[in-house]
Backbone as JSON, one array per atom type, in Angstrom:
{
  "sequence": "MKVTKDLVAASATPMVLGILAEADSYGYAILKRINDLSGGELDWTEGLLYPLLHRLERLGHVESRWQSVAGERRRKYYRITDTGLAELAEQRRQWDTVVGALTQIWRGNGDSRPLTAFPLGGNA",
  "N": [[11.3, -2.04, -8.25], [7.87, -1.98, -7.79], [4.77, -0.62, -8.82], [2.26, 0.47, -6.58], [-0.84, -1.23, -5.8], [-2.95, 0.53, -5.38], [-2.22, 2.85, -6.84], [-2.08, 1.74, -9.39], [-4.76, 0.98, -9.77], [-6.0, 3.51, -9.66], [-4.94, 4.74, -11.91], [-5.64, 3.18, -14.05], [-7.98, 3.44, -15.76], [-7.58, 6.0, -17.18], [-5.19, 5.3, -18.46], [-5.81, 3.11, -20.16], [-7.85, 4.24, -21.74], [-6.33, 6.28, -22.9], [-4.47, 4.84, -24.41], [-6.21, 3.61, -26.22], [-7.12, 5.88, -27.47], [-5.04, 6.47, -29.09], [-5.06, 4.41, -30.98], [-7.18, 1.75, -32.21], [-7.25, -1.32, -30.38], [-6.3, -4.56, -29.03], [-6.62, -6.87, -26.26], [-4.08, -8.25, -25.44], [-2.2, -6.63, -26.77], [-2.68, -4.16, -25.57], [-1.91, -4.72, -22.92], [0.83, -5.23, -23.38], [1.65, -2.73, -24.35], [1.28, -1.07, -22.09], [3.11, -2.26, -20.35], [5.48, -1.78, -21.79], [5.5, 1.07, -21.91], [5.9, 1.68, -19.25], [8.36, 0.73, -18.7], [8.39, -1.85, -17.76], [7.56, -1.68, -15.15], [4.85, -1.57, -14.65], [3.13, -4.26, -14.65], [0.62, -5.52, -15.75], [-2.13, -7.83, -15.43], [-4.29, -10.09, -17.23], [-6.51, -10.4, -15.67], [-6.84, -7.96, -14.47], [-7.12, -6.19, -16.63], [-9.28, -7.07, -18.43], [-11.79, -7.02, -16.94], [-11.87, -4.24, -16.56], [-11.99, -3.27, -19.22], [-14.48, -4.35, -19.93], [-16.13, -2.97, -18.16], [-15.72, -0.33, -19.06], [-16.84, -0.61, -21.55], [-19.54, -1.14, -20.89], [-20.17, 1.35, -19.82], [-20.14, 2.84, -22.09], [-17.83, 3.99, -23.01], [-16.01, 2.64, -24.54], [-16.1, 0.6, -27.49], [-16.48, -2.68, -28.85], [-15.27, -5.16, -31.17], [-15.14, -8.21, -32.96], [-12.39, -9.54, -34.69], [-10.93, -11.25, -37.34], [-7.74, -12.53, -38.04], [-5.62, -13.51, -40.59], [-4.4, -16.76, -40.31], [-4.24, -16.64, -37.57], [-5.88, -16.66, -34.34], [-9.2, -15.36, -33.68], [-9.53, -11.97, -32.59], [-10.56, -9.71, -30.08], [-11.18, -6.48, -30.66], [-10.86, -3.22, -29.33], [-12.32, 0.01, -29.31], [-12.15, 3.47, -28.74], [-14.86, 5.58, -27.85], [-16.78, 8.58, -28.66], [-17.83, 9.42, -26.24], [-16.02, 8.18, -24.56], [-13.71, 9.59, -25.25], [-14.36, 12.09, -24.21], [-14.49, 11.39, -21.52], [-11.82, 10.67, -21.14], [-10.6, 13.17, -21.46], [-11.62, 14.47, -19.19], [-10.54, 12.81, -17.18], [-7.86, 13.34, -17.62], [-7.74, 16.06, -16.95], [-8.26, 15.87, -14.21], [-6.04, 14.32, -13.39], [-3.98, 16.09, -14.05], [-4.43, 18.05, -12.13], [-3.87, 16.62, -9.76], [-1.17, 15.87, -10.2], [-0.03, 18.42, -10.41], [-0.43, 19.4, -7.79], [1.07, 17.51, -6.31], [3.6, 17.99, -7.39], [4.11, 20.57, -6.47], [4.2, 20.06, -3.72], [6.36, 18.27, -3.56], [8.42, 19.83, -4.48], [8.81, 21.42, -2.4], [7.32, 23.71, -2.02], [7.86, 26.34, -1.09], [8.94, 25.72, 1.34], [11.91, 25.57, 3.18], [13.31, 23.24, 3.27], [14.49, 20.88, 1.07], [12.94, 18.19, -0.79], [14.65, 16.03, -0.74], [15.64, 16.09, 1.79], [14.05, 14.58, 3.35], [13.86, 11.3, 4.54], [13.75, 8.46, 2.4], [10.84, 6.55, 2.31], [10.25, 7.25, 4.86], [8.42, 9.28, 7.23], [7.15, 12.35, 6.2]],
  "CA": [[10.18, -1.34, -7.65], [6.58, -2.15, -8.45], [3.79, 0.4, -8.47], [1.26, -0.09, -5.67], [-2.16, -1.54, -6.36], [-3.78, 1.74, -5.33], [-1.87, 3.7, -7.98], [-2.48, 1.03, -10.6], [-6.21, 1.1, -9.88], [-6.35, 4.9, -9.94], [-4.47, 5.15, -13.24], [-6.02, 2.19, -15.07], [-8.92, 3.97, -16.75], [-6.98, 6.94, -18.13], [-4.16, 4.65, -19.27], [-6.44, 2.33, -21.22], [-8.49, 5.17, -22.68], [-5.27, 6.97, -23.63], [-3.93, 3.91, -25.42], [-7.22, 3.44, -27.26], [-7.21, 7.14, -28.21], [-3.98, 6.4, -30.11], [-5.49, 3.48, -32.04], [-7.9, 0.57, -31.75], [-6.3, -2.33, -29.95], [-6.85, -5.75, -28.39], [-6.13, -7.07, -24.91], [-2.65, -8.51, -25.29], [-1.44, -5.46, -27.24], [-2.82, -3.13, -24.54], [-1.03, -5.14, -21.83], [2.21, -5.03, -23.82], [1.91, -1.28, -24.44], [1.41, -0.58, -20.72], [4.38, -2.76, -19.85], [6.55, -1.06, -22.5], [5.5, 2.48, -21.51], [6.36, 1.8, -17.87], [9.65, 0.07, -18.53], [8.19, -3.09, -17.03], [7.1, -1.43, -13.78], [3.43, -1.89, -14.61], [2.99, -5.59, -15.25], [-0.78, -5.85, -15.57], [-2.59, -9.15, -15.82], [-5.59, -10.11, -17.9], [-7.51, -10.27, -14.62], [-7.05, -6.53, -14.23], [-7.5, -5.49, -17.86], [-10.56, -7.39, -19.06], [-12.93, -6.42, -16.23], [-11.87, -2.81, -16.83], [-12.51, -3.08, -20.58], [-15.92, -4.64, -19.92], [-16.79, -1.85, -17.48], [-15.68, 0.81, -19.97], [-17.8, -0.89, -22.61], [-20.88, -0.92, -20.31], [-20.34, 2.79, -19.65], [-20.18, 3.48, -23.4], [-16.56, 4.66, -23.3], [-15.37, 1.88, -25.61], [-16.88, -0.38, -28.24], [-15.62, -3.8, -29.25], [-15.65, -5.95, -32.35], [-14.26, -9.36, -33.2], [-11.71, -9.44, -35.97], [-10.1, -12.4, -37.67], [-6.47, -12.24, -38.69], [-5.22, -14.73, -41.3], [-3.44, -17.62, -39.64], [-4.28, -16.44, -36.13], [-7.24, -16.74, -33.81], [-9.93, -14.09, -33.64], [-9.19, -11.06, -31.51], [-11.56, -8.7, -29.78], [-10.58, -5.16, -30.71], [-11.58, -2.18, -28.62], [-12.22, 1.34, -29.9], [-12.68, 4.51, -27.86], [-16.01, 6.3, -28.41], [-16.77, 10.01, -28.35], [-18.03, 9.51, -24.79], [-14.74, 7.8, -23.98], [-12.77, 10.71, -25.44], [-14.75, 13.11, -23.23], [-14.07, 10.87, -20.22], [-10.36, 10.77, -21.11], [-10.28, 14.59, -21.23], [-11.91, 14.74, -17.78], [-9.53, 12.1, -16.4], [-6.59, 14.07, -17.77], [-7.87, 17.27, -16.15], [-8.11, 15.48, -12.82], [-4.65, 13.92, -13.15], [-3.16, 17.31, -14.08], [-4.6, 18.68, -10.82], [-3.14, 15.82, -8.77], [0.27, 16.0, -10.49], [0.35, 19.78, -10.04], [-0.35, 19.5, -6.33], [2.23, 16.72, -5.86], [4.82, 18.68, -7.81], [4.34, 21.67, -5.52], [4.59, 19.47, -2.44], [7.69, 17.67, -3.68], [9.41, 20.89, -4.68], [8.96, 22.11, -1.13], [6.27, 24.71, -1.93], [8.29, 27.43, -0.24], [9.62, 25.18, 2.51], [13.35, 25.66, 2.95], [13.9, 21.9, 3.2], [14.17, 20.17, -0.18], [12.37, 16.86, -0.61], [15.72, 15.08, -0.44], [15.93, 16.13, 3.22], [13.21, 13.59, 3.98], [14.33, 9.96, 4.19], [12.85, 7.65, 1.59], [10.06, 5.6, 3.08], [9.96, 7.81, 6.17], [7.32, 10.24, 7.3], [7.56, 13.71, 5.87]],
  "C": [[8.92, -1.62, -8.47], [5.64, -1.08, -7.95], [2.71, -0.25, -7.61], [-0.07, -0.31, -6.37], [-3.06, -0.32, -6.38], [-3.5, 2.65, -6.52], [-2.25, 3.04, -9.31], [-3.98, 1.19, -10.82], [-6.63, 2.52, -10.27], [-6.0, 5.32, -11.37], [-4.97, 4.27, -14.37], [-6.93, 2.76, -16.15], [-8.27, 4.97, -17.69], [-5.89, 6.3, -18.99], [-4.77, 3.9, -20.44], [-7.12, 3.25, -22.22], [-7.45, 5.91, -23.51], [-4.67, 6.1, -24.72], [-4.93, 3.74, -26.56], [-7.45, 4.73, -28.05], [-6.14, 7.2, -29.3], [-4.43, 5.56, -31.29], [-6.32, 2.37, -31.4], [-6.88, -0.49, -31.35], [-7.03, -3.5, -29.31], [-6.09, -6.0, -27.09], [-4.63, -7.25, -24.77], [-1.81, -7.3, -25.7], [-1.53, -4.32, -26.22], [-1.9, -3.46, -23.36], [0.43, -4.89, -22.17], [2.57, -3.55, -23.87], [2.11, -0.69, -23.05], [2.75, -1.0, -20.13], [5.54, -1.99, -20.48], [6.65, 0.39, -22.03], [6.09, 2.67, -20.12], [7.73, 1.17, -17.64], [9.56, -1.19, -17.7], [7.69, -2.92, -15.6], [5.62, -1.74, -13.6], [3.24, -3.19, -15.38], [1.56, -6.08, -14.99], [-1.07, -7.27, -16.0], [-3.91, -9.02, -16.58], [-6.72, -9.92, -16.9], [-7.77, -8.83, -14.21], [-7.64, -5.86, -15.46], [-8.92, -5.79, -18.32], [-11.77, -6.92, -18.27], [-13.02, -4.91, -16.45], [-12.43, -2.53, -18.22], [-14.02, -3.33, -20.64], [-16.7, -3.52, -19.24], [-16.82, -0.62, -18.39], [-16.66, 0.63, -21.13], [-19.24, -0.67, -22.1], [-21.19, 0.56, -20.15], [-20.42, 3.54, -20.98], [-18.91, 4.21, -23.77], [-15.77, 3.94, -24.38], [-16.4, 0.98, -26.27], [-15.94, -1.49, -28.65], [-16.17, -4.47, -30.5], [-14.66, -7.1, -32.46], [-13.67, -9.21, -34.58], [-10.84, -10.68, -36.16], [-8.85, -11.93, -38.4], [-6.0, -13.55, -39.31], [-4.15, -15.48, -40.53], [-3.4, -17.47, -38.13], [-5.71, -16.56, -35.65], [-7.88, -15.35, -33.8], [-9.5, -13.27, -32.42], [-10.33, -10.07, -31.32], [-10.86, -7.35, -29.7], [-11.48, -4.16, -30.01], [-11.28, -0.83, -29.26], [-12.82, 2.34, -28.93], [-13.83, 5.22, -28.58], [-15.86, 7.79, -28.12], [-16.97, 10.23, -26.85], [-16.74, 9.17, -24.06], [-13.7, 8.9, -24.12], [-13.07, 11.83, -24.45], [-14.31, 12.67, -21.83], [-12.55, 10.97, -20.07], [-9.94, 12.21, -20.83], [-10.52, 14.95, -19.76], [-10.88, 14.06, -16.88], [-8.19, 12.84, -16.46], [-6.61, 15.35, -16.94], [-7.65, 16.95, -14.68], [-6.66, 15.09, -12.49], [-3.72, 15.14, -13.17], [-3.24, 18.04, -12.74], [-3.78, 17.95, -9.76], [-1.63, 15.98, -8.97], [0.76, 17.4, -10.11], [0.51, 19.95, -8.54], [0.86, 18.73, -5.8], [3.54, 17.41, -6.22], [5.14, 19.83, -6.85], [4.81, 21.15, -4.17], [6.04, 18.98, -2.51], [8.78, 18.7, -3.93], [9.6, 21.7, -3.41], [7.94, 23.21, -0.93], [6.63, 25.84, -0.96], [9.0, 26.99, 1.02], [11.12, 25.21, 2.21], [14.02, 24.3, 2.85], [13.53, 21.25, 1.87], [13.65, 18.78, 0.13], [13.45, 15.85, -0.23], [16.09, 15.08, 1.03], [15.11, 15.09, 3.98], [13.69, 12.21, 3.58], [13.29, 9.22, 3.36], [12.14, 6.66, 2.47], [9.72, 6.12, 4.46], [8.76, 8.76, 6.11], [7.85, 11.63, 7.04], [6.85, 14.71, 6.74]]
}
């Protein structure tokens, strides 16, 4: 099962900001972390990540710097800013609202039919 493009797009900003809130990182490491966290279900490409990082940088949510590592090529590291931390908090608040609503729906929200009564892929 792969996650739909709509869900990937909706979750991309909070995922990247959340990873950068843990520690500064560079593109490949961010891609690997997302893949690892999702058990391989989120297999992002550079074509998704780098435009997002550039947009976050333009918005002031992240800053970047080039860093040389002995014996390796230079890497562009990204760091979350205070503005980015505030944005992450807002994104988390919004996701908590969405998850809370979905949880109520999926638990039946008082409906006597459990979610398992609805066929997978069918209309509920």
